[in-house]
Each structure stands twice: as structure tokens, then as C-alpha cells.
CSV table of C-alpha atoms in Angstrom, one decimal:
chain,number,residue,atom,x,y,z
A,1,MET,CA,-119.0,-12.3,73.8
A,2,THR,CA,-118.4,-11.6,70.1
A,3,VAL,CA,-114.9,-11.1,68.8
A,4,THR,CA,-114.3,-9.6,65.4
A,5,VAL,CA,-111.2,-10.7,63.5
A,6,ASP,CA,-110.0,-9.0,60.3
A,7,PHE,CA,-108.4,-12.0,58.7
A,8,ARG,CA,-107.4,-10.0,55.6
A,9,ASN,CA,-105.4,-7.5,57.6
A,10,MET,CA,-103.9,-10.3,59.7
A,11,THR,CA,-102.7,-12.1,56.6
A,12,ARG,CA,-101.3,-8.9,55.0
A,13,ALA,CA,-99.4,-8.1,58.3
A,14,LEU,CA,-97.9,-11.6,58.2
A,15,TYR,CA,-96.9,-11.2,54.6
A,16,ARG,CA,-95.3,-7.8,55.2
A,17,VAL,CA,-93.1,-9.3,57.9
A,18,VAL,CA,-92.1,-12.5,56.0
A,19,SER,CA,-91.5,-10.5,52.8
A,20,ALA,CA,-89.1,-8.0,54.4
A,21,PRO,CA,-85.4,-8.0,53.4
A,22,PRO,CA,-83.1,-10.3,55.5
A,23,GLY,CA,-82.4,-8.8,58.9
A,24,GLU,CA,-85.5,-6.5,58.7
A,25,ARG,CA,-88.3,-8.9,59.7
A,26,ASP,CA,-90.2,-7.3,62.6
A,27,TRP,CA,-92.0,-10.3,64.2
A,28,ASP,CA,-93.3,-8.2,67.0
A,29,ALA,CA,-95.4,-6.3,64.5
A,30,ILE,CA,-97.8,-9.3,64.2
A,31,ARG,CA,-97.9,-10.7,67.7
A,32,HIS,CA,-101.0,-8.6,68.6
A,33,HIS,CA,-102.9,-10.5,65.8
A,34,TYR,CA,-102.6,-13.9,67.5
A,35,HIS,CA,-104.0,-15.4,70.7
A,36,PRO,CA,-101.2,-16.5,73.1
A,37,GLN,CA,-102.2,-20.1,72.5
A,38,ALA,CA,-102.8,-19.8,68.7
A,39,ARG,CA,-101.4,-22.6,66.5
A,40,LEU,CA,-100.0,-22.1,63.0
A,41,VAL,CA,-100.1,-25.1,60.6
A,42,ARG,CA,-97.8,-25.7,57.7
A,43,THR,CA,-98.5,-28.5,55.2
A,44,GLY,CA,-96.4,-29.7,52.3
A,45,VAL,CA,-94.8,-32.6,50.5
A,46,ASN,CA,-91.5,-34.2,51.5
A,47,PRO,CA,-88.9,-34.9,48.8
A,48,ASP,CA,-90.0,-38.6,48.8
A,49,GLY,CA,-93.5,-37.5,47.9
A,50,SER,CA,-95.1,-38.1,51.3
A,51,PRO,CA,-97.2,-35.4,52.8
A,52,PHE,CA,-96.2,-33.6,56.1
A,53,VAL,CA,-97.9,-31.4,58.6
A,54,SER,CA,-96.1,-29.2,61.1
A,55,VAL,CA,-98.0,-27.5,64.0
A,56,PHE,CA,-96.4,-24.5,65.7
A,57,THR,CA,-97.0,-22.0,68.4
A,58,LEU,CA,-96.4,-18.5,67.2
A,59,ASP,CA,-92.9,-18.4,68.7
A,60,ALA,CA,-92.0,-21.8,67.2
A,61,TYR,CA,-93.3,-20.7,63.8
A,62,ILE,CA,-91.2,-17.5,64.0
A,63,GLU,CA,-88.1,-19.6,64.9
A,64,ASN,CA,-88.8,-22.0,62.1
A,65,VAL,CA,-89.2,-19.3,59.5
A,66,ARG,CA,-86.1,-17.5,60.8
A,67,GLN,CA,-84.1,-20.7,60.1
A,68,VAL,CA,-85.6,-21.1,56.6
A,69,LEU,CA,-85.3,-17.5,55.6
A,70,ASP,CA,-82.2,-16.3,57.4
A,71,GLY,CA,-80.2,-14.3,54.9
A,72,VAL,CA,-82.7,-14.9,52.1
A,73,ARG,CA,-84.7,-12.3,50.2
A,74,PHE,CA,-88.2,-13.7,50.1
A,75,SER,CA,-91.5,-12.2,49.0
A,76,GLU,CA,-95.0,-13.6,49.4
A,77,VAL,CA,-98.1,-12.1,47.7
A,78,GLU,CA,-101.7,-13.1,48.4
A,79,ILE,CA,-103.6,-14.1,45.3
A,80,ALA,CA,-106.8,-15.3,47.1
A,81,GLN,CA,-108.1,-15.9,50.5
A,82,GLU,CA,-110.8,-18.0,52.1
A,83,SER,CA,-111.7,-17.8,55.8
A,84,VAL,CA,-113.8,-20.5,57.3
A,85,VAL,CA,-115.0,-19.9,60.9
A,86,PHE,CA,-116.7,-22.5,63.0
A,87,GLY,CA,-117.5,-21.3,66.5
A,88,ASN,CA,-114.3,-19.9,67.9
A,89,VAL,CA,-112.0,-21.7,65.4
A,90,ALA,CA,-110.9,-20.2,62.1
A,91,ARG,CA,-109.0,-21.6,59.2
A,92,LEU,CA,-107.4,-19.4,56.6
A,93,THR,CA,-106.4,-20.7,53.2
């Protein structure tokens, strides 16, 4: 079975939800883009300079972003995209 995924539209849909004004983020608008067992990964650097990685289910990611962005006007714009697919695993950067 071949599954075609439009990563560009998937990313744009996520940015549209995240970049909405506070109280107007429609998380249900992106659920159909994700497999029920999908994982979203966030990486970054802690204040002490050490790296971190957080792995989320879609629901856990949504809850985390809600806590971070609650009451905040935030906007994210894609400047580049790379999609790497190996078998049935994809990485978007």
C-alpha cells in the first residue's frame, strides 16, 4: 500500500493553528493530518545551555502548546522545509 502525504500542506495547517490569535486556535483542524499514534518532537536548549528533547503524542503536544501560548499572540512563518522519508517514517525540518 502506498500512502501519499503532502508535508507542505500539513506544516502550513499546523502554522495556521499555532499562529491564530489567543482563544481562536482550532486544534481539530489539524487532527486529520496525523496518525493516531504519531509523535511530535521538540528540541531546544535549556537556560543552562544543555540540550533537551521532548516527545509528544498529538494530544500532549496540543496541551503543551496551549500552556505555552495561552493568552499570547504568536505567529510562525515557514522559511524553508526539508522532508526526509525512510520507509514509513518521515522527518520534517
